[in-house]
Coordinates of C-alpha atoms in Angstrom, one line a residue:
X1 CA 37.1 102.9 82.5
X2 CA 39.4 105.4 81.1
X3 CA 43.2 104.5 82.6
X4 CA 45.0 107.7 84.2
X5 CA 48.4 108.0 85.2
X6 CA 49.7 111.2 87.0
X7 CA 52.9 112.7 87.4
X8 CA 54.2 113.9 90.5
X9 CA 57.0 115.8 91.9
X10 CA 56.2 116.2 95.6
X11 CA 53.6 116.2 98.0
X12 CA 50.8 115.3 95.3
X13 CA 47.8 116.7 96.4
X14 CA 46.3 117.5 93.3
X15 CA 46.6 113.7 93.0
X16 CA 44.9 112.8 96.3
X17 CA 41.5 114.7 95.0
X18 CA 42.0 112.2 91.9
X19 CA 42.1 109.4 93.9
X20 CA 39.7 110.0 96.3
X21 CA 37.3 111.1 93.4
X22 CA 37.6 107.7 91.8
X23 CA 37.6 105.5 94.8
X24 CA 34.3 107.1 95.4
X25 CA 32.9 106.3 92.3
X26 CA 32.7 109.9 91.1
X27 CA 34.8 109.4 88.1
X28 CA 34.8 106.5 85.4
X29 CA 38.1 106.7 85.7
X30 CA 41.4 104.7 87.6
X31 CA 44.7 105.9 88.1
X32 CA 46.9 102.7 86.8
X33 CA 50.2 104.7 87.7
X34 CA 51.5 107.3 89.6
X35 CA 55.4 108.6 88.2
X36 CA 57.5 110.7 90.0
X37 CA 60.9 112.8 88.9
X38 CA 62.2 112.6 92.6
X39 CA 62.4 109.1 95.1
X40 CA 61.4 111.2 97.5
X41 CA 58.4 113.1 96.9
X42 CA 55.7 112.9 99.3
X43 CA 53.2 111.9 97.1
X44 CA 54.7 108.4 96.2
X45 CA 53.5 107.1 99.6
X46 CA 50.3 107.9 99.4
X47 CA 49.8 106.5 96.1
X48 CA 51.4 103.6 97.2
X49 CA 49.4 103.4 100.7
X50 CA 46.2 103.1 98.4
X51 CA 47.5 100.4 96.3
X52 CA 48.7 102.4 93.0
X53 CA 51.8 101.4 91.6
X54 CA 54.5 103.8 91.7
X55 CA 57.8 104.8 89.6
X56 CA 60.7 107.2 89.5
X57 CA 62.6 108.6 86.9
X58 CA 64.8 110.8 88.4
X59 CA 65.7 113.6 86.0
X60 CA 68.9 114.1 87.6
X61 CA 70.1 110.5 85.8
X62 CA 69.6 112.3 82.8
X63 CA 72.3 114.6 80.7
X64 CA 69.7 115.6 78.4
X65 CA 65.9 117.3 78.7
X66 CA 65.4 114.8 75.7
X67 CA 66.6 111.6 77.3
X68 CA 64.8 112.4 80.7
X69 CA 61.6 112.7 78.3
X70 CA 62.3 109.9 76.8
X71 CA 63.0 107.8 79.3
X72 CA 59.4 109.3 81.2
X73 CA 57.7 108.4 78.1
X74 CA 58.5 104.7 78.3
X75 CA 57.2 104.4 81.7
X76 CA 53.9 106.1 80.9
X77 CA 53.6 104.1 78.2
X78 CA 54.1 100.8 80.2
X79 CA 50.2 101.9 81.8
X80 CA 49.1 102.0 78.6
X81 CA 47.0 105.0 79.8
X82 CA 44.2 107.4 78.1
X83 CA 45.1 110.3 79.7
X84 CA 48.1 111.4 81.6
X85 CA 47.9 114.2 84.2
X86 CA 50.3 116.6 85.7
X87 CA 49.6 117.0 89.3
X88 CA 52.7 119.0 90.7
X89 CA 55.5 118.0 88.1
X90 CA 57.6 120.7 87.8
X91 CA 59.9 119.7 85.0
X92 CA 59.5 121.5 81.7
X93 CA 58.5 118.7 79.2
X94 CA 60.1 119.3 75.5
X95 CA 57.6 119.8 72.2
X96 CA 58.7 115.6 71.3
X97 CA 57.2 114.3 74.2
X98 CA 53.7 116.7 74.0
X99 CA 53.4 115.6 70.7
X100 CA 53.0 111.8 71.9
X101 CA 50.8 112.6 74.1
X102 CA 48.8 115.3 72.3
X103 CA 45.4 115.6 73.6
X104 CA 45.2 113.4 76.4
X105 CA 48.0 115.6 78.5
X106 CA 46.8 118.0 81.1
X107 CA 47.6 120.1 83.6
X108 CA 46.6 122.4 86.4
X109 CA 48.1 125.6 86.7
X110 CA 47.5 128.1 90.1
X111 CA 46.8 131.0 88.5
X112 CA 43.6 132.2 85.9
X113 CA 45.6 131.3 82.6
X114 CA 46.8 133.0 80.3
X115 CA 47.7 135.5 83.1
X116 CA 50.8 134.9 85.1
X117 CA 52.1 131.4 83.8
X118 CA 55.4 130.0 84.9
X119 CA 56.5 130.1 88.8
X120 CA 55.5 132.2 91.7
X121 CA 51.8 133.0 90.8
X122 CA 50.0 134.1 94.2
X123 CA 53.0 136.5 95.2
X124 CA 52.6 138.0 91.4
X125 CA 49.2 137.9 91.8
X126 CA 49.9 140.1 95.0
X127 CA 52.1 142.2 93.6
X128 CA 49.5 143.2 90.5
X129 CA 47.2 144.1 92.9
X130 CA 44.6 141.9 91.3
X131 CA 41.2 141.5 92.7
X132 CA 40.3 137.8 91.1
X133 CA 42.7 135.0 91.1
X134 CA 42.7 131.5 90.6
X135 CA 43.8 128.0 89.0
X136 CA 43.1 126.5 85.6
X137 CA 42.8 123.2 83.9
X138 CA 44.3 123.3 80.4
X139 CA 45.6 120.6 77.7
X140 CA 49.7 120.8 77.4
X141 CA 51.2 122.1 74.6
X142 CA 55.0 123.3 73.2
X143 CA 53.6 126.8 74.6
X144 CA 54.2 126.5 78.6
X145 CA 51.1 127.3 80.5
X146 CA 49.5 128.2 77.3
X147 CA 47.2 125.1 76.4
X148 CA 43.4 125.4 75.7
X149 CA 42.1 125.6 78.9
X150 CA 39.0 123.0 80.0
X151 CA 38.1 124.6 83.5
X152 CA 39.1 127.1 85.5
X153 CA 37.8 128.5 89.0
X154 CA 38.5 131.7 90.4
X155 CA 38.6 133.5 94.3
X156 CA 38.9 136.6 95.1
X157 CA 42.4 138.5 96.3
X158 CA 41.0 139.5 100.3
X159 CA 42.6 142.5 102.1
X160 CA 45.4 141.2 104.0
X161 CA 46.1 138.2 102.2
X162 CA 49.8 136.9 101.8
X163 CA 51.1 134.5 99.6
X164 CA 50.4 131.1 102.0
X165 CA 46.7 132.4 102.4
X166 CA 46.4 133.1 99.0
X167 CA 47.8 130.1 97.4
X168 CA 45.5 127.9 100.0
X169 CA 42.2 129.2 98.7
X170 CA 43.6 128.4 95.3
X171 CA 44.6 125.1 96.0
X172 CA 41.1 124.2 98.0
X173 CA 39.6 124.8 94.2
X174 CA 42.3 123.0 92.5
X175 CA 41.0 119.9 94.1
X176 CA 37.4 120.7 92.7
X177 CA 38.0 121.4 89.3
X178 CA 40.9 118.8 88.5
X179 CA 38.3 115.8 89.6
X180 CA 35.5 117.7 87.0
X181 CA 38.4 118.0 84.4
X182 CA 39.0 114.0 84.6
X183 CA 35.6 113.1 84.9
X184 CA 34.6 115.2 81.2
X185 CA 37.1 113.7 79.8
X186 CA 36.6 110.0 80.6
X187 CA 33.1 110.7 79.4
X188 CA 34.4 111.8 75.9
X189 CA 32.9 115.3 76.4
X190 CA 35.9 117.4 75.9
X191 CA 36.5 118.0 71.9
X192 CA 39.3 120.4 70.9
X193 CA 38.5 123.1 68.0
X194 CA 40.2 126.0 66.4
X195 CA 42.6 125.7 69.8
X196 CA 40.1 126.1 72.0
X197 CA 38.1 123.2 74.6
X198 CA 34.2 122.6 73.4
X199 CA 32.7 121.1 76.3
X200 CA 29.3 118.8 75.1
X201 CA 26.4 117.9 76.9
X202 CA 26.9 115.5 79.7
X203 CA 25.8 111.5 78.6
X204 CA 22.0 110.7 79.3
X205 CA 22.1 109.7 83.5
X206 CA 25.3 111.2 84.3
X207 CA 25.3 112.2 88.2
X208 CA 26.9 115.6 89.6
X209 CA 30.3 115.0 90.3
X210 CA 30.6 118.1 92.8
X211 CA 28.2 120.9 94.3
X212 CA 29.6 124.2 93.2
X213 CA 31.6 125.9 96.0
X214 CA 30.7 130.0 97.1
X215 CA 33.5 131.0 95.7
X216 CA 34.6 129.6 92.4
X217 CA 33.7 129.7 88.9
X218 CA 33.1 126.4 87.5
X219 CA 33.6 127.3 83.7
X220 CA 35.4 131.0 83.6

């Protein structure tokens, strides 16, 4: 079973979907860990409520970027996990600590990468006037929001949407397409090449993880 740990900074329910995948026995997968920057993110509860040990390292007991990373490092490493997953962390994590964690680091970003990367995405999305939008899956790089991407699935921008409508369409297929993300890569599909994500063909037996949903597109 490939160990997981996922990094939080609030509500976490990007890491929910995880959960629930694995305790249903979707993925061959279990989350060891769950780390948050703040004591009082949301998500820390319900981690704990399912019987996942928790942690905090508060960023704000930090000087330096460097020491926080550091210091975040050493906790992961504590889980001694094969993957680590960013599921709502919004700190900016510096080229040393990417590096030793290369290729088994991802995260999920709410908008079709490489467009609109950074903050704010559904109100930029808005103010565009773009007709698709969307989330991605993506290994983390030094590049923010510029990893090669595994998944991403995309919904249409409606007449009359606003920024809450918007962004919870987007997040009803984040919860799809980070569970698939997890679940390729505890099977050893996922192989990186010339920067970008070769996805190879599932192992002999391997179940559907999800049904496709109306509106997204499994591998954009």
């Amino acid at each position: 079973m490939t160990r997981v740990v996922i990094l939080i900074s609030g509500r976490g329910s990007n890491m929910a979907s995880l959960l629930a995948a694995g305790e249903s026995g979707a993925l061959r997968a279990t989350v060891v860990g769950v780390i948050a920057n703040r004591a009082d993110a949301q998500g820390l509860l319900t981690a704990a409520a399912r019987g996942v040990p928790t942690r905090v390292v508060d960023h704000r007991s930090f000087a330096e970027r460097e020491e926080f990373d550091s210091a975040l490092a050493e906790a992961i490493e504590v889980f001694s996990p094969d993957l680590v997953v960013l599921a709502g962390f919004m700190r900016i994590l510096g080229a040393a600590f990417v590096r030793r964690f290369d290729g088994r680091l991802i995260n999920i970003h709410p908008s079709l990468l490489p467009a609109f990367p950074g903050l704010h995405t559904h109100l930029r999305a808005l103010s565009e006037g773009v007709r698709i939008h969307g989330c991605t899956v993506h290994f983390v790089t030094a590049d923010l929001d510029h990893g090669p991407v595994i998944i991403q699935a995309a919904v249409p921008v409606l007449d009359g949407d606003d920024e809450a409508l918007l962004a919870a369409r987007v997040l009803a297929q984040e919860h799809v397409i980070y569970p698939q993300a997890v679940r390729w890569f505890a099977e050893g599909r996922l192989r990186l090449q010339a920067g970008r994500v070769l996805l190879e063909a599932p192992p002999a037996g391997a179940g559907v993880l999800i049904a496709p949903q109306p509106d997204a597109c499994p591998r954009c």
